[in-house]
Amino acid sequence: MGASAAAPGASVVGRFAPSPTGVMHAGNIFAALAGWLIVRSMGGKMVLRLEDLDRERSKGCYVDRIQRDFERLGLTWDEGPFFQHDRDDAYQEAFERLAQAAAVYPCYCTRADLHAASAPHRGEKRVYPGTCRHLSASERAKREGEGRRAAWRVEVPDLAVTVDDLVQGPYCQNLATECGDFLVRRSDGAFAYQLAVVVDDAAQGVSLVVRGVDLLCSTPQQMFLQRALGLPEPRYAHVPLLVGECDRRLSKRDHDAGLDALLERFGTSEGIIGHIAGITGLAGSCEPASPEALLASFDLKAWVGRMADKVQMLWH
Ligand code: GLU
């Protein structure tokens, strides 16, 4: 349900990829609306994927609620919902392909080891110092013997990867110095987000990823995995984050920005969509409107051209 007919001959495929860990808030709605408008304005179709990789934080009640809320807001999709909990075999197969290319190694570092190894500044990524990269077979056996369970990291080269982002422009990251060997599987056996998202985007034919700019720094890692696995590379558009006062990113704990509070404040779905579109420049005014109605006047280049700040926009 909630699906609309796929645009005939559409070559652009976008996706909604919510994590079912809470009720949507204004920030999620803005990112979803921007994604929907960008993809639909290119004649593309949308896939819905529920990212329930984190089994503990994902809840069945949010799975249902999120789908109903997308429908109610007029954010339609053409395929899915797909669930990450159905995809372990595909992740395992990709993991094995990486392992055969000798690109992954077991890492026995504890969280405490990692924290001791580097002290990132606020907002900075923690670069893995490579502690377990060159362990000998006997050193590995010793750690296994101590009952330590290995996580798995992918070995990255000293390589600069550039994303040509449709909103942010070119973004370049050196994998070795700005990222380091990153996790593809956790020590509890769960596959890491970076691996799952790449395998899913490819399997679901996603050719345009629209999401919050907080994930821009993950994109070079994902492109590295796409290349290592021989998967097609989607295009990317990272949209600004909606922030509260003091530049604080909105979260599911901001109840006044949660969907129920928004419905109370604006009365209707169109009221919410129109307000969010107006304050973020997706529309010329805050008048109530459906996504479908906004599509007629939406233009990605013009929207980006009007942005005073591509990283954050104030929620109010
Ligand atoms: N599931 C992630 C989230 O809800 C989005 C991941 C992605 O878009 O790649 O934040």
Coordinates of C-alpha atoms and ligand atoms in Angstrom, one line a residue:
M1 CA 0.0 0.0 0.0
G2 CA 1.0 3.6 -0.3
A3 CA 2.4 2.8 -3.7
S4 CA 1.8 4.7 -6.8
A5 CA 2.4 3.5 -10.3
A6 CA 6.0 3.6 -11.3
A7 CA 6.8 6.3 -13.8
P8 CA 7.1 4.5 -17.2
G9 CA 10.7 4.2 -18.4
A10 CA 12.1 5.9 -15.3
S11 CA 15.8 5.4 -15.0
V12 CA 16.2 7.4 -11.7
V13 CA 15.5 5.3 -8.6
G14 CA 15.6 7.0 -5.2
R15 CA 14.8 5.6 -1.8
F16 CA 13.4 6.3 1.6
A17 CA 15.6 4.5 4.1
P18 CA 14.2 5.2 7.5
S19 CA 15.4 3.3 10.6
P20 CA 12.3 2.2 12.6
T21 CA 13.6 3.5 15.9
G22 CA 11.0 6.1 16.6
V23 CA 8.2 8.3 15.2
M24 CA 9.3 10.7 12.4
H25 CA 10.1 14.2 13.3
A26 CA 10.4 17.4 11.2
G27 CA 14.0 16.6 10.2
N28 CA 13.2 13.2 8.9
I29 CA 10.1 14.6 7.1
F30 CA 12.2 17.4 5.5
A31 CA 14.9 14.9 4.2
A32 CA 12.1 12.5 2.9
L33 CA 10.3 15.4 1.2
A34 CA 13.5 16.8 -0.4
G35 CA 14.3 13.3 -1.6
W36 CA 10.9 12.7 -3.0
L37 CA 10.9 16.1 -4.8
I38 CA 14.4 15.6 -6.2
V39 CA 13.7 12.1 -7.5
R40 CA 10.2 12.8 -8.8
S41 CA 11.3 16.0 -10.5
M42 CA 13.7 13.7 -12.5
G43 CA 10.8 11.4 -13.4
G44 CA 12.2 8.8 -11.0
K45 CA 10.6 6.2 -8.8
M46 CA 11.0 5.6 -5.1
V47 CA 11.9 2.5 -3.1
L48 CA 11.0 2.1 0.6
R49 CA 13.6 0.3 2.7
L50 CA 13.3 -0.1 6.4
E51 CA 16.7 -0.1 7.9
D52 CA 16.3 -2.4 10.9
L53 CA 19.9 -3.6 11.0
D54 CA 20.0 -2.6 14.6
R55 CA 17.7 -5.3 16.0
E56 CA 17.6 -3.9 19.5
R57 CA 16.6 -0.4 18.6
S58 CA 14.2 -1.3 15.7
K59 CA 10.6 -1.8 16.8
G60 CA 7.7 -3.4 14.9
C61 CA 5.3 -0.6 16.0
Y62 CA 7.5 2.0 14.3
V63 CA 7.7 -0.1 11.1
D64 CA 3.9 0.1 10.7
R65 CA 3.7 3.7 11.9
I66 CA 6.4 5.0 9.5
Q67 CA 4.7 3.5 6.5
R68 CA 1.3 4.9 7.5
D69 CA 2.9 8.3 8.1
F70 CA 4.7 8.4 4.7
E71 CA 1.3 7.6 3.1
R72 CA -0.5 10.2 5.1
L73 CA 2.0 12.8 4.2
G74 CA 1.7 12.0 0.5
L75 CA 5.3 10.7 0.2
T76 CA 4.5 7.8 -2.1
W77 CA 6.8 4.9 -3.1
D78 CA 6.7 2.4 -5.9
E79 CA 8.6 -0.6 -4.6
G80 CA 9.0 -2.2 -1.2
P81 CA 8.9 -2.1 1.7
F82 CA 12.2 -4.1 1.8
F83 CA 13.6 -5.0 5.2
Q84 CA 17.2 -5.4 6.1
H85 CA 16.3 -8.3 8.4
D86 CA 15.6 -10.4 5.3
R87 CA 19.0 -9.6 3.7
D88 CA 21.6 -11.4 5.8
D89 CA 22.4 -13.9 3.0
A90 CA 23.2 -11.0 0.6
Y91 CA 25.4 -9.2 3.2
Q92 CA 27.1 -12.5 3.9
E93 CA 27.8 -13.1 0.2
A94 CA 29.3 -9.6 -0.2
F95 CA 31.4 -10.0 3.0
E96 CA 32.8 -13.3 1.7
R97 CA 33.7 -11.6 -1.6
L98 CA 35.6 -9.0 0.3
A99 CA 37.3 -11.6 2.4
Q100 CA 38.4 -13.6 -0.6
A101 CA 40.0 -10.5 -2.0
A102 CA 41.9 -10.4 1.4
A103 CA 40.4 -6.9 1.9
V104 CA 39.1 -7.6 5.4
Y105 CA 40.7 -8.6 8.7
P106 CA 39.6 -9.5 12.2
C107 CA 39.8 -6.7 14.8
Y108 CA 39.9 -7.5 18.5
C109 CA 40.0 -3.9 19.8
T110 CA 37.5 -3.1 22.4
R111 CA 35.6 0.2 22.5
A112 CA 38.0 1.2 25.3
D113 CA 41.0 0.4 23.2
L114 CA 39.6 2.5 20.4
H115 CA 38.9 5.4 22.7
A116 CA 42.4 5.3 24.2
A117 CA 43.9 5.3 20.7
S118 CA 42.6 8.6 19.5
A119 CA 40.7 11.6 20.8
P120 CA 38.5 13.0 18.1
H121 CA 37.4 16.6 18.3
R122 CA 33.7 17.3 18.3
G123 CA 32.2 16.4 14.9
E124 CA 35.4 14.8 13.8
K125 CA 35.6 11.2 12.7
R126 CA 37.6 8.7 14.7
V127 CA 40.3 7.3 12.5
Y128 CA 41.1 3.7 13.3
P129 CA 44.9 3.5 14.0
G130 CA 45.3 0.1 12.3
T131 CA 46.1 -1.8 15.6
C132 CA 44.9 -5.2 14.3
R133 CA 45.8 -4.8 10.7
H134 CA 49.0 -6.8 10.8
L135 CA 48.5 -9.3 13.6
S136 CA 50.2 -12.6 12.9
A137 CA 48.2 -15.8 12.9
S138 CA 49.5 -16.6 16.3
E139 CA 48.6 -13.2 17.7
R140 CA 45.1 -13.7 16.3
A141 CA 44.9 -17.2 17.8
K142 CA 46.0 -15.8 21.2
R143 CA 43.2 -13.3 21.2
E144 CA 40.7 -15.9 20.1
G145 CA 42.0 -18.1 23.0
E146 CA 41.3 -15.3 25.4
G147 CA 37.7 -15.5 24.3
R148 CA 37.7 -12.2 22.4
R149 CA 35.3 -12.1 19.5
A150 CA 36.5 -10.4 16.3
A151 CA 34.8 -7.6 14.5
W152 CA 35.8 -7.3 10.8
R153 CA 37.4 -4.3 9.2
V154 CA 38.1 -3.5 5.6
E155 CA 41.6 -2.4 4.7
V156 CA 41.6 1.0 3.0
P157 CA 44.3 2.3 0.7
D158 CA 45.9 5.8 0.8
L159 CA 43.4 7.0 -1.7
A160 CA 41.4 10.2 -2.0
V161 CA 37.8 9.6 -3.0
T162 CA 35.7 12.4 -4.4
V163 CA 31.9 12.6 -4.4
D164 CA 30.3 15.0 -6.9
D165 CA 27.3 15.8 -4.7
L166 CA 24.3 17.3 -6.3
V167 CA 23.7 19.6 -3.4
Q168 CA 27.1 20.0 -1.6
G169 CA 29.3 20.0 -4.7
P170 CA 32.6 18.1 -4.7
Y171 CA 33.6 16.5 -1.4
C172 CA 36.9 14.7 -1.1
Q173 CA 38.1 12.4 1.6
N174 CA 41.3 10.5 2.0
L175 CA 40.4 7.0 3.2
A176 CA 43.6 6.3 5.0
T177 CA 44.0 9.6 6.8
E178 CA 40.5 10.8 7.3
C179 CA 38.6 7.5 7.8
G180 CA 40.9 4.5 8.4
D181 CA 40.1 0.8 8.1
F182 CA 36.4 0.7 8.8
L183 CA 34.0 -1.9 10.2
V184 CA 32.0 -4.1 7.9
R185 CA 30.9 -6.6 10.6
R186 CA 30.5 -6.1 14.3
S187 CA 31.9 -8.5 16.9
D188 CA 28.3 -9.8 17.6
G189 CA 28.1 -10.9 13.9
A190 CA 25.8 -8.2 12.7
F191 CA 26.8 -6.6 9.4
A192 CA 27.7 -2.9 9.6
Y193 CA 25.6 -0.1 8.1
Q194 CA 28.3 0.7 5.5
L195 CA 28.2 -2.8 4.0
A196 CA 24.4 -3.3 4.2
V197 CA 23.5 0.0 2.6
V198 CA 25.8 -0.5 -0.4
V199 CA 24.5 -4.1 -1.0
D200 CA 20.9 -2.9 -0.6
D201 CA 21.2 0.1 -2.8
A202 CA 22.7 -2.0 -5.6
A203 CA 20.1 -4.8 -5.2
Q204 CA 17.2 -2.4 -5.2
G205 CA 18.5 -0.5 -8.3
V206 CA 19.0 2.8 -6.4
S207 CA 20.7 5.3 -8.7
L208 CA 20.2 8.5 -6.6
V209 CA 20.7 8.6 -2.9
V210 CA 19.2 11.7 -1.2
R211 CA 19.8 11.9 2.6
G212 CA 21.1 14.2 5.3
V213 CA 24.5 15.8 5.1
D214 CA 25.5 14.0 8.3
L215 CA 26.1 11.0 6.1
L216 CA 28.3 12.8 3.5
C217 CA 31.4 11.6 5.3
S218 CA 30.3 8.0 5.0
T219 CA 29.9 8.3 1.2
P220 CA 33.6 7.8 0.3
Q221 CA 33.5 4.5 2.4
Q222 CA 30.4 3.4 0.5
M223 CA 32.0 4.3 -2.8
F224 CA 35.1 2.3 -1.9
L225 CA 32.9 -0.8 -1.1
Q226 CA 30.9 -0.3 -4.3
R227 CA 34.2 -0.4 -6.3
A228 CA 35.6 -3.3 -4.3
L229 CA 32.4 -5.3 -4.9
G230 CA 32.0 -4.2 -8.6
L231 CA 28.6 -2.6 -7.9
P232 CA 27.2 0.4 -9.7
E233 CA 27.8 3.8 -8.1
P234 CA 24.7 5.9 -7.5
R235 CA 24.6 9.6 -7.5
Y236 CA 24.4 11.5 -4.2
A237 CA 22.5 14.5 -2.9
H238 CA 23.1 15.4 0.7
V239 CA 20.6 17.9 2.0
P240 CA 21.1 20.2 5.0
L241 CA 20.0 19.2 8.5
L242 CA 17.2 20.8 10.3
V243 CA 18.6 22.1 13.6
G244 CA 17.0 23.5 16.7
E245 CA 18.4 26.3 18.8
C246 CA 22.2 26.3 19.4
D247 CA 22.7 24.4 16.2
R248 CA 21.5 21.2 17.8
R249 CA 20.4 18.6 15.3
L250 CA 16.7 17.6 15.7
S251 CA 16.3 14.1 17.1
K252 CA 13.5 11.7 17.9
R253 CA 13.6 13.0 21.4
D254 CA 12.4 16.5 20.3
H255 CA 8.8 15.9 20.9
D256 CA 7.7 19.3 19.7
A257 CA 9.1 18.4 16.3
G258 CA 7.6 14.9 16.3
L259 CA 4.8 14.1 13.9
D260 CA 2.0 14.1 16.5
A261 CA 3.0 17.5 17.8
L262 CA 3.2 18.8 14.2
L263 CA -0.3 17.5 13.4
E264 CA -1.6 19.3 16.4
R265 CA 0.2 22.5 15.4
F266 CA -0.6 22.5 11.7
G267 CA -3.9 20.5 11.7
T268 CA -3.3 18.6 8.4
S269 CA -0.6 16.7 6.5
E270 CA -0.6 19.5 3.9
G271 CA -0.1 22.1 6.7
I272 CA 3.0 20.2 7.9
I273 CA 4.4 19.7 4.4
G274 CA 3.8 23.3 3.4
H275 CA 5.4 24.7 6.5
I276 CA 8.5 22.5 6.2
A277 CA 8.8 23.2 2.5
G278 CA 8.5 27.0 3.1
I279 CA 11.1 27.3 5.9
T280 CA 13.6 25.2 3.9
G281 CA 13.1 26.9 0.6
L282 CA 11.7 23.8 -1.1
A283 CA 8.6 26.0 -1.8
G284 CA 8.2 29.8 -2.1
S285 CA 5.7 30.0 0.8
C286 CA 4.6 28.1 3.8
E287 CA 1.0 27.6 2.5
P288 CA -0.4 24.1 3.0
A289 CA 0.4 21.9 0.1
S290 CA 0.9 18.2 -0.8
P291 CA 4.2 16.9 -2.1
E292 CA 2.5 16.4 -5.5
A293 CA 1.4 20.0 -5.6
L294 CA 4.9 21.2 -4.7
L295 CA 6.4 19.1 -7.5
A296 CA 5.0 21.4 -10.2
S297 CA 7.3 24.3 -9.2
F298 CA 10.3 22.4 -7.7
D299 CA 13.6 22.8 -9.4
L300 CA 16.7 21.2 -7.8
K301 CA 19.3 23.7 -9.2
A302 CA 17.2 26.7 -8.3
W303 CA 16.7 25.3 -4.7
V304 CA 20.4 24.8 -4.2
G305 CA 21.1 28.2 -5.7
R306 CA 18.9 29.8 -3.1
M307 CA 20.5 28.1 -0.1
A308 CA 22.3 30.4 2.2
D309 CA 23.6 27.4 4.2
K310 CA 24.0 24.0 2.7
V311 CA 24.8 22.3 6.1
Q312 CA 22.0 23.4 8.4
M313 CA 18.7 25.1 8.4
L314 CA 16.8 26.4 11.4
W315 CA 13.7 24.5 12.5
H316 CA 11.0 26.9 13.7
Ligands
GLU1 N1 18.7 4.6 8.0 C1 19.4 5.8 8.0 C2 18.7 6.8 8.9 O1 17.5 6.7 9.1 C3 19.7 6.4 6.7 C4 20.8 5.7 5.9 C5 21.0 6.2 4.5 O2 20.2 7.0 4.0 O3 22.0 5.8 3.9 O4 19.3 7.7 9.4

